[in-house]
Structure formats: structure tokens, C-alpha cells
Amino acid sequence: MKLRGRMIWFDRFRPAVFFGELMQWKGANRLYSKRSLRRWVDRLEEGWESQFEVDALKRGRTLYKKGNIREISIGDSDAIMTCKIGKRESYSVVDWEEGKFAVRSSSSDLVFADAIAVAGILEMEELIADEDLAFLDGSEDDSEENGQNANEPSPEEADSEEPEKRMLHLVLDTHFQGLICEAYWLTEGGGRVPALGGADGAPEAESGEERGRLISLAAKARKSHFVYSEEFNGYLLRHLQEIPFFVSKVWPNWKQSYSTEERENVANIQEGFQELTLGAKARLNSKGKLEVKWKLDTGKLSLSEELARSLVERSDSPTLIPELGIVKLSHESRELLNRWEEMETKRSSGFERYQLFSLFPDGSSNVELEGELKRWRDSLLDSDESDIELLDCLRPYQREGAQWMNRLLSHGCHCLLADEMGLGKTVQVIALMRERLAAGKKALVVCPASVVPVWVSEFEKFAPELKAVRYGGKSLEKEGDDWSALVMSFALMRNRIDHLKDREFEYAVLDEAQFIKNPDAKVSRAALQLRARKRVALTGTPIENKPLDLWPSFQFLMPGLLGSRKSFEERLQENPGAFKARLRTQIAPFMMRRTKSQVAHDLPEKIIIDQHCPVTEVQSKEYARVCATGLERLGDNLGEALRGNRFAALSLLTRLRQASCDPDLLPWVSAELEDSGKLMVLLEKLIEVLGTGHKVVVFSQFVRFLERIKKLIQMSFPELPLFELTGATRDREAPVQGFQSSKDTAAMLVSLRAGGSGITLNAADYVFLMDPWWNPAVENQAIDRVHRIGQENTVFVYRMIAKGTIEERIQDLKRDKQELFESIVKNSSTGADELARQFKSLEALLILSQND
């Protein structure tokens, strides 16, 4: 507010109760002289409130608090107070007559009239606190008006002794509620007399001079945002952010005006804000569930459980602890508390012991494990071999994998085996389950439909004493009990979950667990309803597109380990780098990932070649036509197109891919084989490869493209044994066995959807990927049908890329996006949305088709 040429901003105190209440306000206009104000100081020294009724006092304080007094005009013998409520304006005049107040008012409501007077007097007392009060020492008085010499004492003064002059002494101290300033009078005998008292902190003064000093102190306290506290009989500064500034900058000035004292803990505040790290004690309760108690060990002292809990409850705000100063929890500790609070909201029957890794994934030193829990954690992480009889045919790394899974399962945890494709995950799991299933226990295996016969045959090969059967969709009662392992597809599991969810199996195995990567899909929700004492997930590509791909798998394995889906996504979005690092540490004890280069040293080399193929005139023309149509329909902003009309945008990208491969794939084009640059390059390579007796596998996502390749091969190599595996193939094993057993050169045409997993084609040593696209994980699945255990030759992989097209840009994107999988489980990903982030313009795709 503007006051007498100065800009003053402050929180207002109520002077009549010695400024004991903090409030916001708009100040009144003040008209006065020091002479007139000095006269009213004397009149307000004694308890003026006693001259008003209780109702008038109460109502007047309300008017004052709300800032309804708009102006006070102070004369020598009267004071005019103007009050405005809404548009209504009233005034009261307070006269000083024969040592008493008399009130005149424009209002006929006597109580209201007195209330205006009370509010005006409160404004006057505040003015006294605001003013330079040096004149209160008597340097300016009215002795001449009283007809006497200013240098001569009055008869009354001459007859009385001057009272003892006391020193005002301030004591600064700290409390959990804030900074405390106590005020005392020091007597000549060394005693201390409280300078403030009563419920409102009324000044305890023996003279007008003492009262003036206390009013001056009140003004200083107000400007530093202190409020009076009856509990401490002193001023209290609650705003912790302001305390260090007051102690270091303001308090030294106060020390020049008053006698002062600082209690011991005040020195701790001068260090400013300090961060504390939260620790914990964890143990298992009588039911084997995890219990956590929080603790704070500061190095100076260990906080009591009550104080620690108080600090934990205010984790987002600083707290004043006298023995330490102003402290707050570190960012890491607040994150830890957030995870704990989330776990508590999901709590039903207690916390599983594996959730220890949700809170302390790296086994950090700020958690103290007690008794059985420590022994459990140490044993879980111990790499010593567990007691399990394994198949003699296992390779060393396969034996290690089975031992690892058994150790986790025997400790009440569950596991994700993420070995690279071709390392024999199926046989590791069969070796793990064999002992328990032989004792009459039951297992459920869920896998892609194409892999169901593979599991049945692998059981027959490695554990013939166990009976693995294909689930036919009946209720389990009708299936009988003459089986050890029930094998079914994900689709059948989804459709028959009502028959399965009430049966508890010894083992539940999800093979190719990336099939449940979408938490919203029905197949994922169905998988989470399966019940088993021991749960295993298998996949060579645990992350295909984004970190959330991992969440459903671990929700199936160990619910709650990765928190809720909502918090998982929020923390990933807030700080991707830190989140991925923590996620990697969190899942490390429960996921095993080995690559062929790490463990299959006897596996021959794999050479991948980006084979750039020319674009024919027909391809270029149709590619440009697709781009022009897309621009006209969707506009130039690819991101907006994906958001506003995603289906049309993805259809456009598919058309661009088809034009890049073979213009005949476009519905409106009828082209010759030689109109496809890729087909002509493939023919050149096949002439070279097949002529030297090698076997080849050709992959494509487009079945129509495979038909064109089939036509090309039959025309060029009419005697060549040619096998096919697509979604239309009923007996999948027949073409695979025929190709594998063929003694001469042969070719196999495989659609990625039908043959990307669950088959072995290691008789080949040349692979052609005809239409590489978003996800390297899909490509790797295809390649690893050939480059897997049992392969004896170097494998050559040709990735066929149409020059100058969208396919080249996708390859650049995939190279640029390696960090996702590598940051978590060593793989990579990309997708349509990544394409939109990289290329804002559809026109850029058109320009690409014109290069080279």
C-alpha cells in the first residue's frame, strides 16, 4: 500500500491485542501530525477497551480485519474514522472529554457507531507501531500548553521518584513450529520479567516509554512476518523459507537495538536447508510378509520414531528440527516414499517379499534387513547351483539358466528368461519342470498357435516320460487327468479363461510373452487371471516398442513389482533416462538375458548385409502417385495425420512399402516381374547362391509378395525344391521337415506372421528379408529361425532395401533408436509414431523417392 510517500507491503497485526493475528488487508488513509498522535498515545496507554461494550469490540475488530476503515483523521482533541462497507459509507467521531472517549456517528445504530470507533482506534494503534516512535521519549511534548517551563518538572514529578528503567531483552530459540522470539524486562537485580502477557500478548509495561518500545518491537516483528504465540508467550515465525534470511540478515540489526541472547540450536539454522536421506528397517512378519519401518539417522542424532514419522508425512515440505536445523527429505527419499505409498494403496493381504526390490532394487545401504529376510535376499542373489536334477544333454549355459530359474522359484519369486532366439529356452524350461511334473504336478504352457506342436514334440524328445497334450478347449474336468503339461495357444487361452482361472497349476509358462505386451488387450487380461505356484515367462524380445511392453509380463509374474501401470507410465514420461536405469536394476534379479555371442561360442558367424535395390520407372511413378494422393487427403503434417486419421495414415505408409517392394502389390497396378527392382536383385543373388548348392529362406510380411517370388523362382529354377509356410499352411511341420531333410539345394518362402517364431530352419545358410520394417526384433526373430543351435555354417542375411524410399529412412531411424532396448535389455525398437517424430512432413517422403 502507499503510505506517506513510501511503498510498504506487509502482513497486518491487530495492535489492540498486541499484533497477535496475521491477516491481509488494504490500509486506511491516515491524516495526522506527530503532535496530535503523541496526545493519543497517552490516551491509549491504559485499557481503552474497557470503555466499550463487548459487542462493539467484537464487531469493531471484524471491521478492522476486513479493512473497512478507509480513513482516519487525528486531531488534538478528536479523531474521525470513516468506514465503507460495499457502497455504503459511515463515520464516527471520537472526542476526548474529561479523560474519557465520547462517540458521535452518522449511524443511528449505537453498537455499529461504537464499532467504527473501535476499528479506528485499532488503525491508530497500528499507525503508532508504524511511526518513528522516537518522539515518545518526551522530546516533543505539550508542556508549554500546560503553562509551565519545559525544563522544569511538574509538582507531581518533583514529588515522585523516577521509576527504575528496565532493559528490553530478546531471546531467540527454535522449535518444531518455527523460530521463537521471547521478550523480557531485565531488572537491576538481574531478574527477568516477561514483557508480553495474556492471551493476546498484551504489553507488560510500567510506563509510556516502555509501552512505546514494545510497540516498536511489535512493528519490527510484523515486518519480519512474526505472529504472537500464546503457547510460547513470544513471537513465532512459522515460514521456514524466511527463517535463514531473518537469522543471517535481520537479527544482526535487532542486536544493535536490544539486549539479545541466542539459544544453542539457533546456530543450526544458519546452515540453511539440509537434505536428509531416508533409511528403513525391513523384516518378515509372522505370516512371511514384508514389513518396513522408516528411520532417519542424520549423523548427529537418530530421530525418534515419532519425529521421523512427522518428517516422512511432510516429505514434500521442509521441517524445522531444533537439533538439526531446517531439513527436508532428499529427492531420492521422496521418490522412495511415493513408491511405498503406492504399494500401501494396493495393499490387501500384505506385501510379498519380492516387493523389497520395488523399494530397494539395488540393495542399497539405506535399508537394514533383519533376520530371515536378509538370509532370504542373500540366498536369492547367490549364484551357487541349486539342488535340481537336470538333463545331461543341456549345454552349460542352458544348465545355468535352469538352475537360475529353479533358485528364483524356490524363493517364492518368478522369472523371465529372455535369452536371444535360438538358444533353447524351451528345453531349459522342460528340464526345470521335469522333476516336479514326474511327481504328479501339472503345468500349463501358453504359446503362439504355431509353436504348440513344437512344445509337444520337445516334451517327447527331452522328457518322454511326461505327457504333453494340446488343449482342445473343453473344461479341465473333461480333459481328464492323464497329462503332465497342457499346451495351448494364446487365442484359446483368452477364449477359455473361464475354464482355466479356477485351477491352480504347479507351473504356468508364457512362451513368446511379448504376446501380452498390450495391457489393455483381452489376451493380456486373461493371462493375468491364470493361477500357478511357479510362473515363468519366455521371450527373445521382451521389449518390442516401448518399456511398457515389460509391465504386463511382470504383472503376470510378480504383481506389484513394477508398481501400477499409471505410475509406471507417469514416471517414464517425467524422467525417461532415470526411469529406465532404475527399471533395469529393478528387474535384473528376475530376468536373464544371454545372447549367442555370449554363450553359444560354437555357433558360426552371422553376417548381415544391407542390399540396396534400384527403383524401377514403374515403381517411382507409383510411389510418387501414392505420396501425392496422401498429401491431398491428409495434408503435409504426418504427426497430425496419425492423430486425426490414423487408419488412413497407416494405410498410406503400407502403400508406400508395397510400391517400394513391387508395384504389382498395389491394387490398381498390374506389373511384370521385371518392374520390381527387388525381384531382379533377388534373382541375381539366387542364381549365385543356389548355383553353389546352398539352401535359402526368403521372408516377407506380404503373402502376395511371396506369391510373386514363388512365380519368379519357378520360372527361373523349375527343378528347385520349393517349400512354403504362411498363415494358410495347415500342417506347419510338413514344409519345415521337408526343407530341413532335403539333401540338395532348396528354397523356403516364409511369411513373418506364420514363421517368425517356433520353427527351426538351420539347414539354410542364406536369409533374404524382402521388406524390412519398423521393428528389428521382428527381423531378429526371422533370422534366428536359421541362425540357431545346430547351425554349422556362416549365415548370410540380406536385408533388401529400395533405394531412395521410405525404407532407407526407416533404417536410419532404427540405427538412431538403439538406446531403448539397450538401456533395459539390449535390443531396439521403432514405430510409426517415431517416424512421425522424425519426419514432420509427408512431402519429405516424396522427395526421398526422387533421390538417386
GROMACS .gro file of C-alpha atoms in nm, residues 17 173 401 526 529 559 644 680 786 840:
model
   10
   17VAL     CA    1  -0.418  -0.746   2.114
  173ASP     CA    2   1.512  -2.000   2.010
  401GLY     CA    3   1.954  -7.099  -1.697
  526ALA     CA    4  -0.683  -6.323  -1.941
  529GLN     CA    5  -0.605  -6.443  -1.426
  559PRO     CA    6   0.216  -5.843  -0.932
  644GLY     CA    7  -0.654  -3.729  -3.667
  680MET     CA    8   1.557  -5.852  -6.005
  786VAL     CA    9   1.822  -7.004  -3.930
  840LYS     CA   10   0.713  -3.392  -3.971
   0.00000   0.00000   0.00000
